[in-house]
Amino acid sequence: MSEKDRAKLLELQAQQQQFTQRTYRLQEEEHQQSTFFAVLCRRVLLPFRWVFGVLLFLFSLSVAGALFLALLQRLEFSRCTYSCGFVLDDDATAREGVLFNPLDELLVRLSQFFPADFLLVGAYFALLFLCLLYGFFSLRVRICKKTCEPVRAGRTPPESLLILCFLLVHFLLAASLALLSVAPRYASFGAQTFSPANGSDPIPCSLQATASGEETTCRMSFFAAVFSRASVAYPSFANFFFFSNWAFLGIYAVCTLYCLLTRPKQPHLSDRWLEEEESEGSFNRHANPGFAMQDGNSSLFRASRKDEETLKLLATCDEDSV
């Protein structure tokens, strides 16, 4: 056998090994699709995916709308503006023209019927958590023009796990701060009220009422107290947080319009496992993958004409070597 034929034989054997690995991966995919959770998602949840999608989209729109109303109210009725980070006082919130925040008012009223408010706040955190995981799994994370390895069962690199933990920790902080902006009254005092010294009707607790020196039963939440002290001590921090919320709303609006006007390829319809192997460099980039996912139930291997010719040539070389 000549040197050229030997090199060609080694190349064909490597391609045959790659095809075998792909077949094993297809078998793993079929086994994973036969698990209880996969069957539950495919037969029970998948037919109602449009309903779940519309409900989650409306919920995200309500959260974004509540954030917009809260920021617009602070921007329009705050007296101290930049000097205090656009904080509202009691006179501003008592005006008739003040904007009504439906989500904040709903949470305050639900707090009187425990645990109804906890369920709504839990849905808010769950929505943000699922969005974080979806973005990390489908879009991945790029650091300095380098894409991190994907998260996979039993084969996740340590670097990806560290980055995921880092994002989850900051997710909790960002979600808590966002709750202070979306529902400031609920996140600070909730449905607490107190009776003034003049004997008038009970009034809702507020930051100005607790800072006036009058004896009250109002107790601010720990997270709101820490954030308020930081805002008073460092107005630049409060201003940065205020305008960063406006930047978030702008990015949210652009991304929402982009998703509504375009139809990107869905991750669950693509050869996800094939892309993962290509990212690992386990086979040649120029190889023609002959795989297709059909009906979401079974995966079929189909070789192209070039692959068939390659297999025939490999069999011929094996006979010659024998």
CSV table of C-alpha atoms in Angstrom, one decimal:
chain,number,residue,atom,x,y,z
A,1,MET,CA,0.0,0.0,0.0
A,2,SER,CA,1.4,3.4,-1.0
A,3,GLU,CA,1.9,6.2,1.4
A,4,LYS,CA,-1.0,8.2,-0.1
A,5,ASP,CA,-3.4,5.2,0.3
A,6,ARG,CA,-2.2,4.7,3.9
A,7,ALA,CA,-3.0,8.4,4.7
A,8,LYS,CA,-6.3,8.1,3.0
A,9,LEU,CA,-7.1,4.9,5.0
A,10,LEU,CA,-6.3,6.6,8.3
A,11,GLU,CA,-8.5,9.5,7.4
A,12,LEU,CA,-11.4,7.2,6.5
A,13,GLN,CA,-10.9,5.2,9.7
A,14,ALA,CA,-11.1,8.5,11.7
A,15,GLN,CA,-14.3,9.4,9.9
A,16,GLN,CA,-15.8,6.0,10.6
A,17,GLN,CA,-15.0,6.5,14.3
A,18,GLN,CA,-16.7,9.8,14.1
A,19,PHE,CA,-19.8,8.3,12.6
A,20,THR,CA,-19.9,5.7,15.3
A,21,GLN,CA,-19.7,8.3,18.0
A,22,ARG,CA,-22.6,10.2,16.3
A,23,THR,CA,-24.7,7.0,16.3
A,24,TYR,CA,-24.1,6.6,20.0
A,25,ARG,CA,-25.1,10.1,20.6
A,26,LEU,CA,-28.3,9.5,18.7
A,27,GLN,CA,-29.0,6.5,20.9
A,28,GLU,CA,-28.5,8.7,24.0
A,29,GLU,CA,-30.9,11.3,22.6
A,30,GLU,CA,-33.5,8.6,22.0
A,31,HIS,CA,-33.0,7.3,25.6
A,32,GLN,CA,-33.3,10.7,27.1
A,33,GLN,CA,-36.5,11.4,25.1
A,34,SER,CA,-38.1,8.3,26.6
A,35,THR,CA,-37.6,9.4,30.3
A,36,PHE,CA,-40.6,10.4,32.4
A,37,PHE,CA,-39.8,14.1,32.4
A,38,ALA,CA,-39.3,14.2,28.6
A,39,VAL,CA,-42.6,12.3,28.1
A,40,LEU,CA,-44.4,14.7,30.5
A,41,CYS,CA,-43.1,17.7,28.7
A,42,ARG,CA,-43.8,16.4,25.2
A,43,ARG,CA,-47.3,15.0,25.9
A,44,VAL,CA,-48.7,17.2,28.6
A,45,LEU,CA,-46.9,20.6,28.5
A,46,LEU,CA,-45.9,20.9,24.9
A,47,PRO,CA,-49.5,21.1,23.6
A,48,PHE,CA,-50.1,24.1,25.9
A,49,ARG,CA,-46.8,25.9,25.1
A,50,TRP,CA,-48.5,28.8,23.4
A,51,VAL,CA,-50.8,29.3,26.5
A,52,PHE,CA,-47.8,29.3,28.8
A,53,GLY,CA,-45.8,31.6,26.5
A,54,VAL,CA,-48.6,34.1,26.3
A,55,LEU,CA,-49.1,34.1,30.1
A,56,LEU,CA,-45.4,34.6,30.8
A,57,PHE,CA,-45.1,37.3,28.1
A,58,LEU,CA,-48.1,39.2,29.7
A,59,PHE,CA,-46.6,38.8,33.1
A,60,SER,CA,-43.2,40.1,31.9
A,61,LEU,CA,-45.0,43.1,30.3
A,62,SER,CA,-46.8,43.9,33.5
A,63,VAL,CA,-43.5,43.9,35.4
A,64,ALA,CA,-41.9,46.1,32.8
A,65,GLY,CA,-44.9,48.4,32.8
A,66,ALA,CA,-44.9,48.7,36.6
A,67,LEU,CA,-41.2,49.5,36.5
A,68,PHE,CA,-41.8,52.2,33.9
A,69,LEU,CA,-44.6,53.8,35.9
A,70,ALA,CA,-42.5,53.8,39.1
A,71,LEU,CA,-39.6,55.4,37.3
A,72,LEU,CA,-41.8,57.9,35.5
A,73,GLN,CA,-43.4,58.9,38.8
A,74,ARG,CA,-40.0,59.5,40.5
A,75,LEU,CA,-38.8,61.4,37.5
A,76,GLU,CA,-41.9,63.7,37.4
A,77,PHE,CA,-42.7,64.3,41.1
A,78,SER,CA,-39.4,64.1,42.9
A,79,ARG,CA,-38.4,67.5,44.4
A,80,CYS,CA,-34.7,66.8,45.1
A,81,THR,CA,-34.0,65.1,41.7
A,82,TYR,CA,-30.3,64.5,41.3
A,83,SER,CA,-29.3,65.5,44.8
A,84,CYS,CA,-31.1,62.6,46.4
A,85,GLY,CA,-31.5,60.1,43.6
A,86,PHE,CA,-35.0,61.0,42.6
A,87,VAL,CA,-36.6,60.0,46.0
A,88,LEU,CA,-40.4,60.8,46.4
A,89,ASP,CA,-41.7,62.5,49.6
A,90,ASP,CA,-45.1,62.3,51.2
A,91,ASP,CA,-46.4,65.5,49.5
A,92,ALA,CA,-45.5,64.1,46.1
A,93,THR,CA,-47.1,60.8,46.6
A,94,ALA,CA,-50.3,62.4,48.0
A,95,ARG,CA,-51.0,64.5,44.9
A,96,GLU,CA,-54.0,63.6,42.8
A,97,GLY,CA,-52.0,63.5,39.6
A,98,VAL,CA,-49.5,60.9,40.8
A,99,LEU,CA,-49.3,57.8,38.7
A,100,PHE,CA,-51.0,54.6,39.9
A,101,ASN,CA,-48.8,51.5,40.0
A,102,PRO,CA,-51.2,48.5,39.7
A,103,LEU,CA,-48.6,45.8,40.5
A,104,ASP,CA,-47.4,47.6,43.7
A,105,GLU,CA,-51.0,48.1,44.9
A,106,LEU,CA,-51.8,44.5,44.1
A,107,LEU,CA,-48.9,43.2,46.1
A,108,VAL,CA,-49.8,45.5,49.1
A,109,ARG,CA,-53.3,44.2,49.1
A,110,LEU,CA,-52.3,40.6,48.7
A,111,SER,CA,-49.8,40.9,51.6
A,112,GLN,CA,-52.9,41.0,53.9
A,113,PHE,CA,-53.7,37.4,52.8
A,114,PHE,CA,-50.6,35.4,53.4
A,115,PRO,CA,-49.1,33.7,51.4
A,116,ALA,CA,-50.8,35.2,48.3
A,117,ASP,CA,-48.1,37.9,47.9
A,118,PHE,CA,-45.3,35.4,48.3
A,119,LEU,CA,-46.7,33.3,45.5
A,120,LEU,CA,-46.8,36.3,43.2
A,121,VAL,CA,-43.2,37.4,44.2
A,122,GLY,CA,-42.1,33.8,43.7
A,123,ALA,CA,-43.5,33.8,40.2
A,124,TYR,CA,-41.6,37.0,39.5
A,125,PHE,CA,-38.3,35.4,40.7
A,126,ALA,CA,-39.0,32.2,38.9
A,127,LEU,CA,-39.6,34.1,35.6
A,128,LEU,CA,-36.3,35.9,36.0
A,129,PHE,CA,-34.5,32.7,36.9
A,130,LEU,CA,-35.9,30.8,33.9
A,131,CYS,CA,-34.9,33.6,31.6
A,132,LEU,CA,-31.4,33.5,33.0
A,133,LEU,CA,-31.1,29.7,32.5
A,134,TYR,CA,-32.5,29.9,29.0
A,135,GLY,CA,-30.1,32.6,28.0
A,136,PHE,CA,-27.2,30.7,29.5
A,137,PHE,CA,-28.1,27.4,27.9
A,138,SER,CA,-29.1,28.7,24.4
A,139,LEU,CA,-27.0,31.9,23.9
A,140,ARG,CA,-24.1,30.9,26.2
A,141,VAL,CA,-21.7,33.5,27.7
A,142,ARG,CA,-19.0,35.3,25.9
A,143,ILE,CA,-16.0,36.7,27.9
A,144,CYS,CA,-13.4,38.6,25.9
A,145,LYS,CA,-14.6,37.2,22.6
A,146,LYS,CA,-14.4,33.6,24.0
A,147,THR,CA,-17.6,31.6,24.2
A,148,CYS,CA,-17.9,29.5,27.4
A,149,GLU,CA,-18.6,25.8,27.1
A,150,PRO,CA,-22.3,24.8,27.4
A,151,VAL,CA,-23.9,23.2,30.4
A,152,ARG,CA,-24.5,19.5,29.9
A,153,ALA,CA,-25.5,16.7,32.2
A,154,GLY,CA,-22.4,15.0,33.6
A,155,ARG,CA,-20.0,16.8,31.2
A,156,THR,CA,-20.1,20.5,32.2
A,157,PRO,CA,-16.6,22.1,32.5
A,158,PRO,CA,-15.7,23.7,35.9
A,159,GLU,CA,-15.4,27.1,34.3
A,160,SER,CA,-19.0,27.1,33.1
A,161,LEU,CA,-20.2,26.0,36.5
A,162,LEU,CA,-18.3,28.8,38.2
A,163,ILE,CA,-19.7,31.4,35.7
A,164,LEU,CA,-23.2,30.0,36.3
A,165,CYS,CA,-22.8,30.3,40.1
A,166,PHE,CA,-21.5,33.9,39.7
A,167,LEU,CA,-24.5,34.8,37.5
A,168,LEU,CA,-26.9,33.2,40.0
A,169,VAL,CA,-25.5,35.1,42.9
A,170,HIS,CA,-25.8,38.4,41.1
A,171,PHE,CA,-29.2,37.5,39.8
A,172,LEU,CA,-30.5,37.4,43.4
A,173,LEU,CA,-29.1,40.8,44.1
A,174,ALA,CA,-30.4,42.3,40.8
A,175,ALA,CA,-33.9,40.7,41.3
A,176,SER,CA,-34.2,42.1,44.8
A,177,LEU,CA,-33.1,45.6,43.7
A,178,ALA,CA,-35.5,45.4,40.8
A,179,LEU,CA,-38.3,44.6,43.2
A,180,LEU,CA,-37.6,47.8,45.1
A,181,SER,CA,-38.1,49.7,41.9
A,182,VAL,CA,-41.1,47.8,40.6
A,183,ALA,CA,-43.0,47.8,43.9
A,184,PRO,CA,-41.4,50.3,46.2
A,185,ARG,CA,-44.2,50.5,48.8
A,186,TYR,CA,-44.6,46.7,49.0
A,187,ALA,CA,-40.8,46.1,49.3
A,188,SER,CA,-40.4,48.8,51.9
A,189,PHE,CA,-43.3,48.7,54.3
A,190,GLY,CA,-46.0,46.5,52.7
A,191,ALA,CA,-49.5,47.1,54.2
A,192,GLN,CA,-48.3,48.6,57.5
A,193,THR,CA,-50.2,51.6,58.8
A,194,PHE,CA,-49.9,53.8,62.0
A,195,SER,CA,-52.1,56.2,63.9
A,196,PRO,CA,-50.7,59.8,64.1
A,197,ALA,CA,-50.4,61.5,67.5
A,198,ASN,CA,-53.3,63.9,66.6
A,199,GLY,CA,-55.7,60.9,66.7
A,200,SER,CA,-56.6,61.0,63.0
A,201,ASP,CA,-57.3,57.9,60.9
A,202,PRO,CA,-54.4,55.5,60.3
A,203,ILE,CA,-52.2,56.3,57.4
A,204,PRO,CA,-49.8,54.1,55.4
A,205,CYS,CA,-46.2,53.9,56.6
A,206,SER,CA,-43.6,55.7,54.6
A,207,LEU,CA,-39.9,56.7,54.8
A,208,GLN,CA,-40.7,60.3,55.8
A,209,ALA,CA,-43.0,59.1,58.6
A,210,THR,CA,-40.2,56.9,60.2
A,211,ALA,CA,-37.6,59.7,59.8
A,212,SER,CA,-39.8,62.4,61.4
A,213,GLY,CA,-39.0,61.3,64.9
A,214,GLU,CA,-42.6,60.5,65.8
A,215,GLU,CA,-43.3,57.2,67.6
A,216,THR,CA,-44.7,54.8,65.0
A,217,THR,CA,-45.0,51.0,64.7
A,218,CYS,CA,-43.6,51.1,61.2
A,219,ARG,CA,-40.8,48.6,60.4
A,220,MET,CA,-39.0,48.9,57.1
A,221,SER,CA,-37.7,45.8,55.5
A,222,PHE,CA,-34.0,45.1,56.0
A,223,PHE,CA,-33.1,45.2,52.3
A,224,ALA,CA,-35.0,48.5,51.8
A,225,ALA,CA,-33.3,50.0,54.8
A,226,VAL,CA,-29.8,49.1,53.5
A,227,PHE,CA,-30.6,50.5,50.1
A,228,SER,CA,-32.1,53.7,51.5
A,229,ARG,CA,-29.0,54.4,53.7
A,230,ALA,CA,-26.7,53.8,50.7
A,231,SER,CA,-28.8,56.1,48.6
A,232,VAL,CA,-28.8,58.9,51.2
A,233,ALA,CA,-25.0,58.5,51.8
A,234,TYR,CA,-24.1,58.2,48.1
A,235,PRO,CA,-26.6,60.1,45.8
A,236,SER,CA,-24.4,59.1,42.8
A,237,PHE,CA,-25.2,55.5,43.5
A,238,ALA,CA,-28.9,56.2,43.6
A,239,ASN,CA,-28.7,58.2,40.3
A,240,PHE,CA,-26.7,55.4,38.7
A,241,PHE,CA,-29.3,52.8,39.8
A,242,PHE,CA,-32.2,55.1,38.6
A,243,PHE,CA,-30.8,55.6,35.1
A,244,SER,CA,-29.7,52.0,34.8
A,245,ASN,CA,-33.3,51.0,35.2
A,246,TRP,CA,-34.2,53.2,32.3
A,247,ALA,CA,-31.4,51.6,30.2
A,248,PHE,CA,-32.8,48.2,31.1
A,249,LEU,CA,-36.3,49.2,29.9
A,250,GLY,CA,-34.8,50.4,26.6
A,251,ILE,CA,-33.0,47.2,26.1
A,252,TYR,CA,-36.1,45.2,27.0
A,253,ALA,CA,-38.2,47.1,24.5
A,254,VAL,CA,-35.7,46.6,21.7
A,255,CYS,CA,-35.3,42.9,22.4
A,256,THR,CA,-39.1,42.4,22.6
A,257,LEU,CA,-39.6,44.1,19.2
A,258,TYR,CA,-36.8,42.1,17.7
A,259,CYS,CA,-38.3,38.8,18.9
A,260,LEU,CA,-41.8,39.8,17.7
A,261,LEU,CA,-40.6,40.8,14.2
A,262,THR,CA,-38.2,37.9,13.6
A,263,ARG,CA,-38.5,34.2,13.7
A,264,PRO,CA,-35.2,32.8,14.9
A,265,LYS,CA,-34.5,29.1,14.8
A,266,GLN,CA,-35.7,27.4,18.0
A,267,PRO,CA,-33.1,25.6,20.0
A,268,HIS,CA,-35.3,22.5,20.6
A,269,LEU,CA,-35.6,22.1,16.8
A,270,SER,CA,-31.8,22.1,16.1
A,271,ASP,CA,-29.2,19.4,16.3
A,272,ARG,CA,-28.1,20.6,19.8
A,273,TRP,CA,-25.9,17.7,20.5
A,274,LEU,CA,-24.2,18.0,17.1
A,275,GLU,CA,-23.3,21.7,17.8
A,276,GLU,CA,-21.9,20.7,21.2
A,277,GLU,CA,-19.6,18.1,19.6
A,278,GLU,CA,-18.5,20.6,17.0
A,279,SER,CA,-17.6,23.1,19.8
A,280,GLU,CA,-15.4,20.4,21.4
A,281,GLY,CA,-13.7,19.8,18.0
A,282,SER,CA,-14.4,16.0,18.2
A,283,PHE,CA,-14.8,15.7,14.5
A,284,ASN,CA,-13.8,17.5,11.3
A,285,ARG,CA,-15.5,20.8,10.6
A,286,HIS,CA,-15.8,20.0,6.9
A,287,ALA,CA,-17.6,16.7,7.5
A,288,ASN,CA,-21.1,16.7,6.3
A,289,PRO,CA,-23.4,15.9,9.2
A,290,GLY,CA,-26.2,13.6,8.0
A,291,PHE,CA,-28.6,13.9,11.0
A,292,ALA,CA,-32.1,15.1,11.4
A,293,MET,CA,-34.5,15.3,14.3
A,294,GLN,CA,-38.0,14.3,13.2
A,295,ASP,CA,-41.3,14.9,15.0
A,296,GLY,CA,-39.4,15.4,18.3
A,297,ASN,CA,-39.7,11.6,19.0
A,298,SER,CA,-37.0,9.8,17.1
A,299,SER,CA,-33.6,10.6,15.5
A,300,LEU,CA,-32.6,9.1,12.2
A,301,PHE,CA,-29.1,8.8,10.8
A,302,ARG,CA,-28.9,9.4,7.1
A,303,ALA,CA,-25.6,9.6,5.2
A,304,SER,CA,-25.1,11.9,2.2
A,305,ARG,CA,-23.7,10.7,-1.1
A,306,LYS,CA,-20.3,11.8,-0.1
A,307,ASP,CA,-20.4,9.8,3.1
A,308,GLU,CA,-21.7,6.7,1.3
A,309,GLU,CA,-18.8,6.9,-1.1
A,310,THR,CA,-16.4,7.3,1.8
A,311,LEU,CA,-17.7,4.2,3.5
A,312,LYS,CA,-17.4,2.2,0.2
A,313,LEU,CA,-13.8,3.4,-0.2
A,314,LEU,CA,-13.1,2.4,3.3
A,315,ALA,CA,-14.4,-1.1,2.8
A,316,THR,CA,-12.3,-1.4,-0.4
A,317,CYS,CA,-9.2,-0.3,1.4
A,318,ASP,CA,-9.9,-2.9,4.2
A,319,GLU,CA,-10.2,-5.7,1.6
A,320,ASP,CA,-6.9,-4.6,-0.1
A,321,SER,CA,-5.1,-4.6,3.3
A,322,VAL,CA,-6.3,-8.1,4.0
